[in-house]
Every structure is written in structure tokens, then in C-alpha cells.
CSV table of C-alpha atoms in Angstrom, one decimal:
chain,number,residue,atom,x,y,z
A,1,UNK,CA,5.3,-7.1,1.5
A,2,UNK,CA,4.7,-4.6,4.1
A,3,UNK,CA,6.2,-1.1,4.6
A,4,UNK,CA,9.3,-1.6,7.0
A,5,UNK,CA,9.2,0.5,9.8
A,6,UNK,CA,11.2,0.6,13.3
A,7,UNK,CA,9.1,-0.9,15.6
A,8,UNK,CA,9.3,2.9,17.7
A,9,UNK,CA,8.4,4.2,14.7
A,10,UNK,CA,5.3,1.8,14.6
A,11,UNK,CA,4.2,3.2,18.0
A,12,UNK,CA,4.5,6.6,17.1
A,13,UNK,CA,2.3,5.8,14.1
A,14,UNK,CA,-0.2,4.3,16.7
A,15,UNK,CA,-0.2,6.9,19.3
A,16,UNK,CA,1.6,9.6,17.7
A,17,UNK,CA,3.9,12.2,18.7
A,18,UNK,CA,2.4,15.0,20.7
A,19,UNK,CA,-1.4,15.6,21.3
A,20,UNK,CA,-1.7,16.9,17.3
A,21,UNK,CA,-0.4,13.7,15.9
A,22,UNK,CA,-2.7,11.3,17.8
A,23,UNK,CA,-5.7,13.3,16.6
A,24,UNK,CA,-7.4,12.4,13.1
A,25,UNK,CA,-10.1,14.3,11.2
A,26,UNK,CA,-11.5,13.2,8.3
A,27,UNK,CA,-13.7,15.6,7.5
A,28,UNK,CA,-16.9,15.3,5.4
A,29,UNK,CA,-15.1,14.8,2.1
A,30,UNK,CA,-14.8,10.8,2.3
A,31,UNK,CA,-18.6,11.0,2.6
A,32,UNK,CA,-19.5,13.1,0.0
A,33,UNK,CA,-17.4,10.6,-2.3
A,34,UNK,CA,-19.4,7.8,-1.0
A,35,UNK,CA,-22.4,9.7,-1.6
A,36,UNK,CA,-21.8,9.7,-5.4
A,37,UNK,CA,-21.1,6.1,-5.7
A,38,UNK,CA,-23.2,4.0,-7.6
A,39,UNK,CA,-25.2,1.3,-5.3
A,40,UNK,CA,-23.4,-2.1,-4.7
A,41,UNK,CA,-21.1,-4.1,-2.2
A,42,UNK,CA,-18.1,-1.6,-1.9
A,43,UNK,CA,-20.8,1.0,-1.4
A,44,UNK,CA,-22.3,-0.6,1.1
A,45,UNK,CA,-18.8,-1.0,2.8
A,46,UNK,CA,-18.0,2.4,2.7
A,47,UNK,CA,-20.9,3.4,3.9
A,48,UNK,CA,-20.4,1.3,6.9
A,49,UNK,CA,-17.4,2.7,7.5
A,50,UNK,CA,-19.3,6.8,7.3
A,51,UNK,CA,-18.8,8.4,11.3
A,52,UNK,CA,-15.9,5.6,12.5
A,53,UNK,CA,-13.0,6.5,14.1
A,54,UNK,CA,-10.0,6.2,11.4
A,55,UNK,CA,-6.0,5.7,12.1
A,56,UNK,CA,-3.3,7.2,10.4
A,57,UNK,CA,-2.0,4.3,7.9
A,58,UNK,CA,0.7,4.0,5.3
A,59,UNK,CA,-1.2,3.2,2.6
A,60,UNK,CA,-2.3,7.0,2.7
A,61,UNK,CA,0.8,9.2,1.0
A,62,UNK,CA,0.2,13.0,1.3
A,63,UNK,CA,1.8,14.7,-1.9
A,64,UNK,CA,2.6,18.2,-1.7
A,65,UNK,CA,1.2,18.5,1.3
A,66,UNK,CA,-3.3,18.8,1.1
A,67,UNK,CA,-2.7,21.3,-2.2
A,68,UNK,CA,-6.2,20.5,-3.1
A,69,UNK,CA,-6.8,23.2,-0.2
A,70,UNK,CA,-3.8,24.2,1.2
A,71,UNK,CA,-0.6,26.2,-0.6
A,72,UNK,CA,1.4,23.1,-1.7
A,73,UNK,CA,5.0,22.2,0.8
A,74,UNK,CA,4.0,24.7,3.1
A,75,UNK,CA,3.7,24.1,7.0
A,76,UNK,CA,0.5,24.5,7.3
A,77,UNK,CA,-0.3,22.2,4.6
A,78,UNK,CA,1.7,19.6,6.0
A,79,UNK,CA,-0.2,19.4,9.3
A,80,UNK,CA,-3.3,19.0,7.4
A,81,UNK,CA,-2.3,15.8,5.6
A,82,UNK,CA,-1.0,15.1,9.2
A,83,UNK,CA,-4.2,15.3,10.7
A,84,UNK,CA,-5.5,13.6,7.6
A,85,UNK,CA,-4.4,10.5,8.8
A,86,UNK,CA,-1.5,10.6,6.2
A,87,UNK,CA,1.0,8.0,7.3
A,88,UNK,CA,3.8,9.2,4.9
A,89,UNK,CA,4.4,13.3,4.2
A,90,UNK,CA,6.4,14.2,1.1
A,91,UNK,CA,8.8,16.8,1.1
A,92,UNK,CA,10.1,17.3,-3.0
A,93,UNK,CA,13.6,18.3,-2.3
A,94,UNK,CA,15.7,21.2,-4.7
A,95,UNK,CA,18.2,23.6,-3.2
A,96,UNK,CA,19.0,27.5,-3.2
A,97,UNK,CA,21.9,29.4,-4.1
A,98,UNK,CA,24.0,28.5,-1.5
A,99,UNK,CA,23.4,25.0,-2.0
A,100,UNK,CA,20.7,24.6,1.4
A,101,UNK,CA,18.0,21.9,0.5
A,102,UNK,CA,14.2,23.3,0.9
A,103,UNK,CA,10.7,21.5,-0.1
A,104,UNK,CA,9.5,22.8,-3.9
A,105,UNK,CA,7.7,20.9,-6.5
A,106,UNK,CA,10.3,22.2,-8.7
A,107,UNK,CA,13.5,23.8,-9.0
A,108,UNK,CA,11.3,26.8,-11.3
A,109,UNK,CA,7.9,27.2,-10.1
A,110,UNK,CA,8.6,30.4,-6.9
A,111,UNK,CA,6.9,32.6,-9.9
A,112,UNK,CA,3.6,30.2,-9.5
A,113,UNK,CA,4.1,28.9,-5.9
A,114,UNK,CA,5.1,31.7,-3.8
A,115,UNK,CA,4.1,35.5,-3.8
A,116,UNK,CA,7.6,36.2,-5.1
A,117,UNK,CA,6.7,38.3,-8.2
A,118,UNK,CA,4.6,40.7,-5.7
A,119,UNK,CA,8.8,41.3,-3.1
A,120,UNK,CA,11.7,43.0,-4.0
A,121,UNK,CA,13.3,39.4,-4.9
A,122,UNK,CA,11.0,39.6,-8.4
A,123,UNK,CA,14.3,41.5,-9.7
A,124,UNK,CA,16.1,38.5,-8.7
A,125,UNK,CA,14.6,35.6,-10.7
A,126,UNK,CA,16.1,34.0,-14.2
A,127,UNK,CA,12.9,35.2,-16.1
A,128,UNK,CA,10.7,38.4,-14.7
A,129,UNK,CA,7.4,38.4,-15.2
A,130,UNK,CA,6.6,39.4,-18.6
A,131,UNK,CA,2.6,40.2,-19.5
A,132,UNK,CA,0.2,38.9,-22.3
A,133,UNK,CA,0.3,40.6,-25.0
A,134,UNK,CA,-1.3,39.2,-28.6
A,135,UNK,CA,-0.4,35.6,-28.6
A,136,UNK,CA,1.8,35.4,-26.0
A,137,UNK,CA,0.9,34.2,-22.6
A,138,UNK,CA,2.3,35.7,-19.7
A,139,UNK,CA,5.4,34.3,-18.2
A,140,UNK,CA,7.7,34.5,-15.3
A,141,UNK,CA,10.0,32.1,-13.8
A,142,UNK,CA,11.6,32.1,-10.6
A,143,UNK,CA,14.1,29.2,-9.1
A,144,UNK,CA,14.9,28.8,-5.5
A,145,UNK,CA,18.9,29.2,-7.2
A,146,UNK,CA,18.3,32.8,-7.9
A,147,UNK,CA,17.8,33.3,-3.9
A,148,UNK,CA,19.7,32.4,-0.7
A,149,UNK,CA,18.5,30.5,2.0
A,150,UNK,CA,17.4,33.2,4.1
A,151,UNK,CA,15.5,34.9,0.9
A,152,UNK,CA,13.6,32.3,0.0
A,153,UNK,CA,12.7,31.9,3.8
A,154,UNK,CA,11.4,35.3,3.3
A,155,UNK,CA,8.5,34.2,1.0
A,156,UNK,CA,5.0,32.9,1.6
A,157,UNK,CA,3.9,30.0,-0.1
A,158,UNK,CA,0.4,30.1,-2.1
A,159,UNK,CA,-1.8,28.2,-3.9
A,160,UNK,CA,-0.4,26.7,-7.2
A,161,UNK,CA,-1.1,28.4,-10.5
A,162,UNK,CA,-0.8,31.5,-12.9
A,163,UNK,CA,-3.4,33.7,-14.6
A,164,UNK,CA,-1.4,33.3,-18.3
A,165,UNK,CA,-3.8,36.1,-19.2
A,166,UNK,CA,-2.3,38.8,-17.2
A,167,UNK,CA,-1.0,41.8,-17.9
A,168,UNK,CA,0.3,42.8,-14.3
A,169,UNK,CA,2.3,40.6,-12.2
A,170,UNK,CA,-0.2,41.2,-9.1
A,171,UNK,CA,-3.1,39.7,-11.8
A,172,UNK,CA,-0.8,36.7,-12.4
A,173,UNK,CA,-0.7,35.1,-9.1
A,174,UNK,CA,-4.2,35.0,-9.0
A,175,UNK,CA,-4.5,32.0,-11.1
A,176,UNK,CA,-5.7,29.2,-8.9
A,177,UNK,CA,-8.2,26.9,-10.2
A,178,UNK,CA,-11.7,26.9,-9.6
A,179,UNK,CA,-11.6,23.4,-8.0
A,180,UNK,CA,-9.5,24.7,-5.2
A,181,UNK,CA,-9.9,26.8,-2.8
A,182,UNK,CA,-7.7,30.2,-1.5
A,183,UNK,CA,-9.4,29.9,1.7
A,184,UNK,CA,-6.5,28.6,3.5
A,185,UNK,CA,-3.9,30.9,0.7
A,186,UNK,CA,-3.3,33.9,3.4
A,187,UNK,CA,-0.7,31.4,4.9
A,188,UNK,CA,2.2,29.5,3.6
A,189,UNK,CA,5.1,28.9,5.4
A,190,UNK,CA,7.8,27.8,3.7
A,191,UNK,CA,10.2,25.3,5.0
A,192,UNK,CA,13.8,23.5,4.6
A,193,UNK,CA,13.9,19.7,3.9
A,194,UNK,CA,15.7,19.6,7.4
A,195,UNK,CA,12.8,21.7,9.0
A,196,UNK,CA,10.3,19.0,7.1
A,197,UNK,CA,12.2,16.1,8.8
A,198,UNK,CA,12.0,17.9,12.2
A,199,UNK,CA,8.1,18.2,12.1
A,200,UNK,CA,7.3,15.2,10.5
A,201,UNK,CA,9.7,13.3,13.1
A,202,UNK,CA,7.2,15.6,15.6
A,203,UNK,CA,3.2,14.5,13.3
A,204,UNK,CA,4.3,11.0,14.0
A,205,UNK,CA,4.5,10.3,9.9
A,206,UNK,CA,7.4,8.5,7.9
A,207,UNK,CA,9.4,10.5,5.6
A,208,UNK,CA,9.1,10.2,1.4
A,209,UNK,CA,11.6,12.8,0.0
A,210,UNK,CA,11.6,13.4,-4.0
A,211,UNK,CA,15.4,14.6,-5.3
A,212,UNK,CA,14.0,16.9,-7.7
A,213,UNK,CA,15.8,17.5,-10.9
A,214,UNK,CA,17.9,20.6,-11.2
A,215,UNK,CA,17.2,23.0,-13.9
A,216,UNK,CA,20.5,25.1,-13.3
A,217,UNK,CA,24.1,23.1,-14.9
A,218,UNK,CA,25.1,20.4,-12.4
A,219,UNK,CA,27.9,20.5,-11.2
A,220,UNK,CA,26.4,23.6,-9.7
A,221,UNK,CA,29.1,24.9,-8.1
A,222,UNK,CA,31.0,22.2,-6.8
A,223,UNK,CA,27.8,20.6,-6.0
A,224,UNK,CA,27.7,17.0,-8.2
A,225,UNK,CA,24.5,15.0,-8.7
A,226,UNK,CA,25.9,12.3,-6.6
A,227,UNK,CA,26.6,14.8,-3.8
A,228,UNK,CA,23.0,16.6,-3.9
A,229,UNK,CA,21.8,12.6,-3.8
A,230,UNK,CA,24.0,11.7,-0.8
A,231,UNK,CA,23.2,15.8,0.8
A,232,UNK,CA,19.2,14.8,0.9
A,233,UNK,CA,20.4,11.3,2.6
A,234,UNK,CA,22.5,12.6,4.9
A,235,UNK,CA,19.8,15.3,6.3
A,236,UNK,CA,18.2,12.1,7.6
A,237,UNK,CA,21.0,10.6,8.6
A,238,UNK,CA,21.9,14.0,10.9
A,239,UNK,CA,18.6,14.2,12.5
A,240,UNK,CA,18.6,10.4,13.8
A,241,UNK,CA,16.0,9.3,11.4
A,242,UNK,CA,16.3,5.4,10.9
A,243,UNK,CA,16.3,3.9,7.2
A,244,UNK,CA,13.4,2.3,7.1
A,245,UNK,CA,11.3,4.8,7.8
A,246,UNK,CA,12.6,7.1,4.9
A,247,UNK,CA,11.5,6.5,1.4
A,248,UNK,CA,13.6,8.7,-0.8
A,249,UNK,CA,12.3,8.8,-4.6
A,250,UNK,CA,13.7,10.0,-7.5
A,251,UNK,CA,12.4,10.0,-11.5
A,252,UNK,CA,16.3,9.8,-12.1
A,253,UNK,CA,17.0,6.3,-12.2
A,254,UNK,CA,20.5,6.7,-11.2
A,255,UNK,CA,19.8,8.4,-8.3
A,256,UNK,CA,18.1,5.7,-7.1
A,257,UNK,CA,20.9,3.0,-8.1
A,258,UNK,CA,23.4,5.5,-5.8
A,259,UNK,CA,21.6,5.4,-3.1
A,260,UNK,CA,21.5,1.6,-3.4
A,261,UNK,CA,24.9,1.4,-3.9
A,262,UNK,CA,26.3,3.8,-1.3
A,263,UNK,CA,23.2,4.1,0.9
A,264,UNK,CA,22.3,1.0,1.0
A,265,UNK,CA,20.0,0.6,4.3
A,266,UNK,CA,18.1,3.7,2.9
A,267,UNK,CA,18.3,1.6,-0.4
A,268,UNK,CA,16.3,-0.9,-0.1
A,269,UNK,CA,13.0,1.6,0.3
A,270,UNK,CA,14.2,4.0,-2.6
A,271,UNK,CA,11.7,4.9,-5.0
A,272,UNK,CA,12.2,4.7,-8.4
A,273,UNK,CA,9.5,7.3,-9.6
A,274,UNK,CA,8.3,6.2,-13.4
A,275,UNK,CA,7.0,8.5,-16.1
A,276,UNK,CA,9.0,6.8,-18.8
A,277,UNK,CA,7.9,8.5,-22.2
A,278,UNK,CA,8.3,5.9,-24.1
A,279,UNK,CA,7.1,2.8,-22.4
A,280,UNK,CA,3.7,1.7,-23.2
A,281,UNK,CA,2.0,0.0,-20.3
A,282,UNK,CA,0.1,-2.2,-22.2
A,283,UNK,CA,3.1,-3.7,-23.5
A,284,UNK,CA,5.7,-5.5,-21.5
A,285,UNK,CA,8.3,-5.5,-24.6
A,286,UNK,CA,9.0,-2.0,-24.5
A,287,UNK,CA,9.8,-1.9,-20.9
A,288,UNK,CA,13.5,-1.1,-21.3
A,289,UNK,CA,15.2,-1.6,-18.4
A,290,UNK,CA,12.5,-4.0,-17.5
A,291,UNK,CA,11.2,-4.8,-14.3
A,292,UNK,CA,13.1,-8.0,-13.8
A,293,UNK,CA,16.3,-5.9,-14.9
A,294,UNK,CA,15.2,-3.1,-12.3
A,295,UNK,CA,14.9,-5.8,-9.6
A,296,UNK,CA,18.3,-7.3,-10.5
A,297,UNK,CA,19.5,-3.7,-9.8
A,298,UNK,CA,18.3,-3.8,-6.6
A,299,UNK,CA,15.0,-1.8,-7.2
A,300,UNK,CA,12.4,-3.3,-4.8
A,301,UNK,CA,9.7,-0.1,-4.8
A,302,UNK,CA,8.7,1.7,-8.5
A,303,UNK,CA,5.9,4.4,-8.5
A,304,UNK,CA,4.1,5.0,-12.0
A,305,UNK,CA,1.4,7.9,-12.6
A,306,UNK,CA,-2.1,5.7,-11.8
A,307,UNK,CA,-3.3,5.3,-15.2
A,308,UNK,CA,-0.1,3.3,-16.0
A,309,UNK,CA,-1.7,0.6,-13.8
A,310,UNK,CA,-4.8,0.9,-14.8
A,311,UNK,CA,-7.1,-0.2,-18.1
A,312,UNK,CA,-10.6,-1.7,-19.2
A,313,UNK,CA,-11.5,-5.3,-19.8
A,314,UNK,CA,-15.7,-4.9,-20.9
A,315,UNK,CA,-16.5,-2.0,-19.5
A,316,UNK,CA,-14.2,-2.7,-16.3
A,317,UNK,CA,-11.1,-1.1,-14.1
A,318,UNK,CA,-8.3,-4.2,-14.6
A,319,UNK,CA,-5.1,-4.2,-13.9
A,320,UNK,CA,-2.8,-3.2,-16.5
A,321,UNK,CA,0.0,-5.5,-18.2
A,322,UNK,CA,2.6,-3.2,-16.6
A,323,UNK,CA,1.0,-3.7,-13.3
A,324,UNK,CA,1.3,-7.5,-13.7
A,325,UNK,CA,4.4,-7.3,-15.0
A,326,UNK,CA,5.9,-5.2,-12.1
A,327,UNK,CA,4.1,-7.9,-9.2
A,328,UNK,CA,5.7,-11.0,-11.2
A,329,UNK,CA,9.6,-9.6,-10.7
A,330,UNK,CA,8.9,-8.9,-7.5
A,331,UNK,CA,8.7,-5.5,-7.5
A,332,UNK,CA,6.3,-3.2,-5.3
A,333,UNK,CA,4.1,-0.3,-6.2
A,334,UNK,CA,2.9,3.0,-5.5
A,335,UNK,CA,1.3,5.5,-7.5
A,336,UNK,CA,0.3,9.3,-7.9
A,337,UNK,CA,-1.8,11.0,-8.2
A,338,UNK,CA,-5.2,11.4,-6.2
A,339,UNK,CA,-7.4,13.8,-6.5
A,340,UNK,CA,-5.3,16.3,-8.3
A,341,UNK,CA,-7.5,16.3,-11.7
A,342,UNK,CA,-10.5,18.3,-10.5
A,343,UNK,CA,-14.3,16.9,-11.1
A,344,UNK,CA,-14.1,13.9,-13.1
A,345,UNK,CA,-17.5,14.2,-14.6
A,346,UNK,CA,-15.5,14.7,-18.3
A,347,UNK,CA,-12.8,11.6,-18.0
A,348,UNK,CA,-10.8,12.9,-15.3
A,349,UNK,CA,-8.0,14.1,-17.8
A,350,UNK,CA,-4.4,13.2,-17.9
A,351,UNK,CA,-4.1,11.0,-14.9
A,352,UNK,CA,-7.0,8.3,-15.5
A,353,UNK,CA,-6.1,8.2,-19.2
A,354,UNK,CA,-6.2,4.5,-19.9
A,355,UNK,CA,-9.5,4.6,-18.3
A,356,UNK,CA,-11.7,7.7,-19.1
A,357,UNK,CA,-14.3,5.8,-20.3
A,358,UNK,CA,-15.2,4.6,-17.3
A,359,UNK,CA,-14.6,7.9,-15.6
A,360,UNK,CA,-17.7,9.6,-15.0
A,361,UNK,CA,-17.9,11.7,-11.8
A,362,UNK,CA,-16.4,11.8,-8.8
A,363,UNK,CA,-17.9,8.6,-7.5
A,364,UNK,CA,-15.6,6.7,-9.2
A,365,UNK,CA,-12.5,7.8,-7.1
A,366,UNK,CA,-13.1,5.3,-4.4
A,367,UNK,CA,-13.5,2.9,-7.2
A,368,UNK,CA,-10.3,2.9,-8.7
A,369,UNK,CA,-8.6,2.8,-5.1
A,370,UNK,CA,-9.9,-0.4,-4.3
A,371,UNK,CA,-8.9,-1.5,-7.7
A,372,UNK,CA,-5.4,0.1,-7.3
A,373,UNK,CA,-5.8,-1.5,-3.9
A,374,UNK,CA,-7.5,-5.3,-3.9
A,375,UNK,CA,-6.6,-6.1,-7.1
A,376,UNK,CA,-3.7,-4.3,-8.7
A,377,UNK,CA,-1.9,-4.8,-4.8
A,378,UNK,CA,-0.6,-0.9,-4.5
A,379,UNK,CA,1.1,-0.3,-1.4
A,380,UNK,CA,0.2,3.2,-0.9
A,381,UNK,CA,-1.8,5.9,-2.8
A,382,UNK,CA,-0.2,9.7,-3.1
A,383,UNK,CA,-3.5,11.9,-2.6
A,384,UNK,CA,-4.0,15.8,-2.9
A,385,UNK,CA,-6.2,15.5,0.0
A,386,UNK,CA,-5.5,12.5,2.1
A,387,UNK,CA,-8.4,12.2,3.7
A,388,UNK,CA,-9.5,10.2,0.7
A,389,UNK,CA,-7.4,7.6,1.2
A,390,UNK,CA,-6.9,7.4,5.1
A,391,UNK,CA,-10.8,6.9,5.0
A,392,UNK,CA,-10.6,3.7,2.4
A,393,UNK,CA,-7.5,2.4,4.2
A,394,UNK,CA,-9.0,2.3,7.9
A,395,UNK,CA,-12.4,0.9,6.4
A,396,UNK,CA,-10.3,-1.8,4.8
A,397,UNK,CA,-8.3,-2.5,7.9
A,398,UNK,CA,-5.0,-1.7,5.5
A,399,UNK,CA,-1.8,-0.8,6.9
């Protein structure tokens, strides 16, 4: 199965909206990745593919943004998975006081994501900062619901992260990791999911909101968990955007089966996002619901963390049982994250679990695409710099 989109929406895909959509830059990351490779065919490929023109496909998922550069659901980040060739741009969707929708990661993470501990609002937030002192870590945490719309507006986004060694607030925004960059941190614009909708509609890119889970009571005042559901929906709904060219995701299961139920032309795309604790991907059994039950519920896309579709078979990238599982109900896949675990010279950490072994430097990126690609049958590939992936997808002549 293909992405569904509007056949408009195709053309604008194509040819783009405006002279900044129709423009693609690759950059001289995808070659640098190629460069480590180890010789052989898909080498070889790549290589061929070093200098050609590329085209914005779906297969390539920006998530956050480009926050291996660029402060993470900011404007400016946006445009550069745009111009990426990013084919999808995800805004993660929480809300603010007064109960406006805006694009964070997380209801909680203004203290590590903006430069709200350095404004007045610091006196606002649930938690201010507090400094390091003997074993304790620095702390601070700040939630788009301790501000209004037009406060959090007020903020600058930056580049994710927290020095937990500080003992002054101004020290702990400073805590970016070394693998990134705060060349591009001077400027973050913050925006509201209907802002997001407006400039994606403008970069020519389909639309793959996240209903973030809320950390403050729900109901939040008046505001149920259906409601916030059915609020993110009808954003798109407002601005003209058709179904199929929305792919709303949740890690809340029933938020997914509402907007199946009473959504359901934005339905059938909804993205059931999986980082079950307790299912073990090599083991079909403990798949509780299980994929044929999630496709009986009308599930048709589920996104697990990459490693979940991943593990060795001698020595080799295979897919996992819960990949082969999820292709035999009928179910389609896309998973996260890209280029989000720094140099993988050392296992490349959390996300390529089930297959450190076989992870030893950043050569092996394009390696597990085309597995996650050609043989585990992903349909698109969230990236922190989507270059990556817009570069494999053209060379493959994928979608």
C-alpha cells in the first residue's frame, strides 16, 4: 500500500507550493554517510546516486523538525526538513492555559526547549529552576499550561537539552550535546499547530500531528481527552486540509480508536505510535492487543521505535518477528527514530538495541534503512535530519 494522497496534493508534492517548496538541498551529509560504508552493491548504489537531483518523497518523515541542527518545532527548523526533501513535517501537538494547541515534544520540556528560565515567565512554571547541589542534579520544569497563548508566543525556541550540573539557570540552558550544533540556536520561532498547518499547506508537505499526552489532570478545565482529540482534528478540518493527507498519531491507543470512530476519513491514516513496555518484539505471544486485533479495530498504520523491527540472524540486520507479524494482519509501518543517537561507533544506544552488535559507525545508517526499507517494507522513516532519508528514497525511486 501506498500513502493516500489527493491527487492536488500529489502535484504540490511534485512541484511544490511557492519557489521554496520546489527547491531541494541535500547537503553534503548523505555523502559523508556513504563515505563510511563498507564496499559492496548498496554502496555502489548510493554512490551512483552522489550529486543527483533528489525529490521530496513520503517515505522521508521530518520529526521535530531537523533538531539534529536546528532548535526542535520551531519555524525555522521546519523549513529545513522542508527543503530536505521531507515529504511529511510533524508538528507534536499539547496545548497552553487557555486551552490553544502549539507544536512541543512534550507538555513539560519549555525549561529544556525554550529560553524560558532566562524571561520573566521562569516565575511562572510548575517547578523553577533549582541548582546542583551534592547529589542532586539540577531541575526545572516548565509546561506550555503554566502560560497563555500569547506568553508562550513570547519565547524562542532552542536547542534541546539541560546542563544537570548547573548551578545558575543561565548555565542550564547550555546543555546541548556535542553531536549537535547551536549554530542555527540564535533563532527559534515558536509556532501554533494551526500556524504549522498553514506553512506546511504553504512547503508543499503532508501533515503528521502527534496528540501529545497531557501532564496536567484531564479534564483540564472542561477540556476532555476526547475533545483535545477531536480540537487537533478539527484544526485541519478548519483550514481546508483533506483527510488523506493528514496522519494524526498518538501513543494513546484510544485516541487513535476515536478518531476512527468519529473521524473516520482522518481514520483510516491514524497512527497508532507503539512503545509498549511490555511487549517483546521477538515474541508474537505477548502482543496484547495483537496486530490482527489492532486491525479488527480498524488500525491500518502502527509506528514502533526502529529497533522493534529490527534483529540479527548470523551476523545480519533481519526483520524482527514483530515486523512479520505486523505485515501478515495487514497492518503498515513506520518507525522512529533516525539519526537522533549521535555517532554510532559504540552500538548506537537506545534506538538500535536489538542490533548493537552490528552497529559500528555511522556507515551503518544507510544500512539499516534499506533493511527497514527492502526487506522489513517500512513506509516511511522519521529522521532528525531528513536529508538522510530523502537521499536513500530518490536513489531508490521510492515514493
Amino acid at each position: 500500500m501506498r500513502f493516500c494522497l489527493a491527487p492536488a496534493f500529489v502535484a504540490a508534492l511534485v512541484f511544490g507550493h511557492g519557489a521554496f517548496a520546489a527547491e531541494i538541498d541535500l547537503g553534503p551529509r548523505p555523502a559523508w554517510l556513504v563515505g563510511q560504508m563498507a564496499d559492496g552493491p548498496l554502496k555502489d548504489k548510493l554512490e551512483s546516486c552522489l550529486g543527483e537531483p533528489a525529490k521530496r518523497t513520503l517515505f522521508s518523515i521530518s520529526h521535530r523538525g531537523a533538531p539534529l541542527m536546528f532548535p526542535e518545532h520551531t519555524q525555522e527548523g521546519y523549513r529545513a526538513a522542508a527543503r530536505m526533501g521531507a515529504g511529511i513535517v510533524e508538528c507534536d501537538v499539547t496545548f497552553t492555559a487557555d486551552k490553544e494547541l502549539v507544536c512541543r515534544h512534550s507538555q513539560n520540556d519549555l525549561h529544556t526547549t525554550t529560553n524560558i528560565l532566562a524571561t520573566e515567565l521562569a516565575g511562572k512554571c510548575t517547578k523553577g529552576f533549582a541548582p546542583a547541589t551534592g547529589d542532586q542534579p539540577a531541575s526545572a520544569e516548565c509546561r506550555t499550561s503554566d502560560l497563555t497563548l500569547a506568553e508562550f508566543k513570547s519565547l524562542r525556541g532552542k536547542m534541546d537539552g539541560a546542563d544537570k550540573t548547573a548551578t545558575s539557570a543561565e548555565a542550564y540552558l547550555k546543555g546541548t550535546a556535542p553531536w549537535r550544533t547551536e549554530l542555527y540556536g540564535g533563532a527559534g520561532t515558536l509556532m501554533t499547530h494551526a500556524e504549522s498547518i498553514r506553512l506546511f499547506e504553504d512547503l508543499g508537505v503532508a501533515f503528521t500531528p502527534e496528540l501529545k499526552a497531557p501532564e496536567v489532570a484531564m479534564p483540564y478545565e472542561g477540556m476532555t481527552q476526547e475533545d483535545y482529540a477531536q480540537k487537533l482534528i478539527d484544526d485541519y478540518k478548519a483550514a481546508g486540509i483533506a483527510p488523506e493527507n493528514v496522519f494524526a498519531q498518538s501513543f494513546n491507543l484510544a485516541d487513535v480508536l476515536y478518531w476512527i470512530e468519529n473521524e473516520p476519513e482522518f481514520g483510516k491514516q491514524a497512527v497508532y505510535l507503539d512503545a509498549r513496555r511490555d511487549l517483546n518484539p521477538m515474541d508474537p505471544s505477548s502482543f496484547s492487543p495483537s496486530m490482527a486485533e489492532l486491525k479488527a479495530m480498524g488500525v491500518n498504520y502502527i509506528a514502533p521505535p526502529l529497533f522493534v523491527l529490527l534483529s540479527l540472524e548470523d551476523g545480519k540486520i533481519v526483520p524482527s518477528p514483530y515486523a512479520r507479524e505486523a505485515k501478515a494482519a495487514g497492518l503498515y509501518l513506520i518507525t522512529w527514530t533516525l539519526e537522533r543517537s549521535g555517532p554510532l561507533s559504540s552500538g548506537g544506544g537506545w534506538y538500535y538495541q536489538s542490533i548493537g552488535e552490528a552497529i559500528d559507525g555511522d556507515g551503518r545508517v544507510l544500512e539499516v534503512v534499506d533493511v527497514l526499507a527492502q526487506q522489513v517494507g517500512v513506509k516511511g522513516i522519521f529522521s532528525d535530519w531528513p536529508a538522510t532519508t530523502s537521499f536513500y528514497a530518490s536513489c531508490m525511486g521510492l515514493d
